[in-house]
Amino acid sequence: MANHKSALKRHRQSLKRRARNRVSKTRIKNTVKAVRVAVEEKDTNKAMEALKEASSVLDRAARKNVIHARQAQRRIARLQAAVNKIAE
């Protein structure tokens, strides 16, 4: 365990950040899953709505450095491709 005052503070900060990031990552997983489920059901309208929500959540996570910006872009692009495939 940390002994220095600065190391103790660093540990407290890391715990807060971990909790914040876990919430965000769970939200990402749930919204992405909603898009995937809608795509499997071939429900275009539901998929479009879920994609809009998922891209918003991914962009927000990238902005807050929970995930890397390129990872967010890549995941949105892949979801968009999947939705476009069923929209044809």
mmCIF file of C-alpha atoms in Angstrom:
data_model
loop_
_atom_site.group_PDB
_atom_site.id
_atom_site.type_symbol
_atom_site.label_atom_id
_atom_site.label_comp_id
_atom_site.label_asym_id
_atom_site.label_seq_id
_atom_site.Cartn_x
_atom_site.Cartn_y
_atom_site.Cartn_z
ATOM 1 C CA MET A 1 0.000 0.000 0.000
ATOM 2 C CA ALA A 2 1.095 3.580 -0.620
ATOM 3 C CA ASN A 3 2.785 5.439 2.210
ATOM 4 C CA HIS A 4 3.480 8.889 0.829
ATOM 5 C CA LYS A 5 0.807 11.543 0.989
ATOM 6 C CA SER A 6 0.956 12.076 -2.790
ATOM 7 C CA ALA A 7 0.746 8.335 -3.468
ATOM 8 C CA LEU A 8 -2.300 8.019 -1.212
ATOM 9 C CA LYS A 9 -3.984 10.861 -3.087
ATOM 10 C CA ARG A 10 -3.068 9.224 -6.399
ATOM 11 C CA HIS A 11 -4.674 5.984 -5.228
ATOM 12 C CA ARG A 12 -7.886 7.772 -4.210
ATOM 13 C CA GLN A 13 -7.996 9.462 -7.626
ATOM 14 C CA SER A 14 -7.449 6.180 -9.436
ATOM 15 C CA LEU A 15 -10.355 4.573 -7.573
ATOM 16 C CA LYS A 16 -12.684 7.450 -8.495
ATOM 17 C CA ARG A 17 -11.587 7.320 -12.132
ATOM 18 C CA ARG A 18 -11.975 3.552 -12.263
ATOM 19 C CA ALA A 19 -15.540 3.803 -10.980
ATOM 20 C CA ARG A 20 -16.350 6.546 -13.496
ATOM 21 C CA ASN A 21 -14.797 4.606 -16.380
ATOM 22 C CA ARG A 22 -16.603 1.388 -15.439
ATOM 23 C CA VAL A 23 -19.962 3.177 -15.634
ATOM 24 C CA SER A 24 -19.093 4.579 -19.029
ATOM 25 C CA LYS A 25 -17.780 1.282 -20.410
ATOM 26 C CA THR A 26 -20.863 -0.595 -19.204
ATOM 27 C CA ARG A 27 -23.047 1.981 -20.919
ATOM 28 C CA ILE A 28 -21.058 1.531 -24.139
ATOM 29 C CA LYS A 29 -21.495 -2.249 -24.004
ATOM 30 C CA ASN A 30 -25.250 -1.973 -23.448
ATOM 31 C CA THR A 31 -25.869 0.528 -26.245
ATOM 32 C CA VAL A 32 -23.699 -1.394 -28.731
ATOM 33 C CA LYS A 33 -25.526 -4.590 -27.777
ATOM 34 C CA ALA A 34 -28.862 -2.855 -28.460
ATOM 35 C CA VAL A 35 -27.703 -2.027 -31.990
ATOM 36 C CA ARG A 36 -26.482 -5.588 -32.580
ATOM 37 C CA VAL A 37 -29.789 -7.057 -31.348
ATOM 38 C CA ALA A 38 -31.785 -4.722 -33.611
ATOM 39 C CA VAL A 39 -29.586 -5.678 -36.570
ATOM 40 C CA GLU A 40 -30.100 -9.389 -35.887
ATOM 41 C CA GLU A 41 -33.865 -8.807 -35.718
ATOM 42 C CA LYS A 42 -33.548 -6.860 -39.007
ATOM 43 C CA ASP A 43 -35.519 -3.992 -37.449
ATOM 44 C CA THR A 44 -34.194 -0.994 -39.402
ATOM 45 C CA ASN A 45 -35.942 1.757 -37.425
ATOM 46 C CA LYS A 46 -34.947 0.311 -34.078
ATOM 47 C CA ALA A 47 -31.380 -0.171 -35.335
ATOM 48 C CA MET A 48 -31.155 3.442 -36.546
ATOM 49 C CA GLU A 49 -32.349 4.785 -33.176
ATOM 50 C CA ALA A 50 -30.005 2.490 -31.270
ATOM 51 C CA LEU A 51 -27.113 3.506 -33.553
ATOM 52 C CA LYS A 52 -27.791 7.179 -32.896
ATOM 53 C CA GLU A 53 -27.683 6.549 -29.140
ATOM 54 C CA ALA A 54 -24.595 4.330 -29.379
ATOM 55 C CA SER A 55 -22.624 6.828 -31.450
ATOM 56 C CA SER A 56 -23.480 9.552 -28.951
ATOM 57 C CA VAL A 57 -22.316 7.395 -26.026
ATOM 58 C CA LEU A 58 -19.125 6.345 -27.838
ATOM 59 C CA ASP A 59 -18.279 9.922 -28.812
ATOM 60 C CA ARG A 60 -18.832 11.098 -25.240
ATOM 61 C CA ALA A 61 -16.586 8.336 -23.894
ATOM 62 C CA ALA A 62 -13.878 9.269 -26.396
ATOM 63 C CA ARG A 63 -14.154 12.936 -25.475
ATOM 64 C CA LYS A 64 -13.666 12.048 -21.812
ATOM 65 C CA ASN A 65 -10.736 9.724 -22.659
ATOM 66 C CA VAL A 66 -12.495 6.618 -21.375
ATOM 67 C CA ILE A 67 -11.720 4.991 -24.739
ATOM 68 C CA HIS A 68 -9.429 6.155 -27.521
ATOM 69 C CA ALA A 69 -10.961 8.443 -30.151
ATOM 70 C CA ARG A 70 -10.058 6.080 -33.007
ATOM 71 C CA GLN A 71 -11.618 3.155 -31.189
ATOM 72 C CA ALA A 72 -14.863 5.089 -30.929
ATOM 73 C CA GLN A 73 -14.733 5.971 -34.646
ATOM 74 C CA ARG A 74 -13.994 2.368 -35.604
ATOM 75 C CA ARG A 75 -16.833 0.968 -33.518
ATOM 76 C CA ILE A 76 -19.317 3.514 -34.859
ATOM 77 C CA ALA A 77 -18.218 2.749 -38.432
ATOM 78 C CA ARG A 78 -18.701 -0.986 -37.919
ATOM 79 C CA LEU A 79 -22.131 -0.507 -36.374
ATOM 80 C CA GLN A 80 -23.086 1.865 -39.213
ATOM 81 C CA ALA A 81 -21.985 -0.732 -41.775
ATOM 82 C CA ALA A 82 -24.099 -3.388 -40.080
ATOM 83 C CA VAL A 83 -27.152 -1.115 -40.018
ATOM 84 C CA ASN A 84 -26.630 -0.120 -43.655
ATOM 85 C CA LYS A 85 -26.468 -3.781 -44.633
ATOM 86 C CA ILE A 86 -29.964 -4.495 -43.275
ATOM 87 C CA ALA A 87 -31.374 -1.204 -44.578
ATOM 88 C CA GLU A 88 -30.857 -2.258 -48.198
#
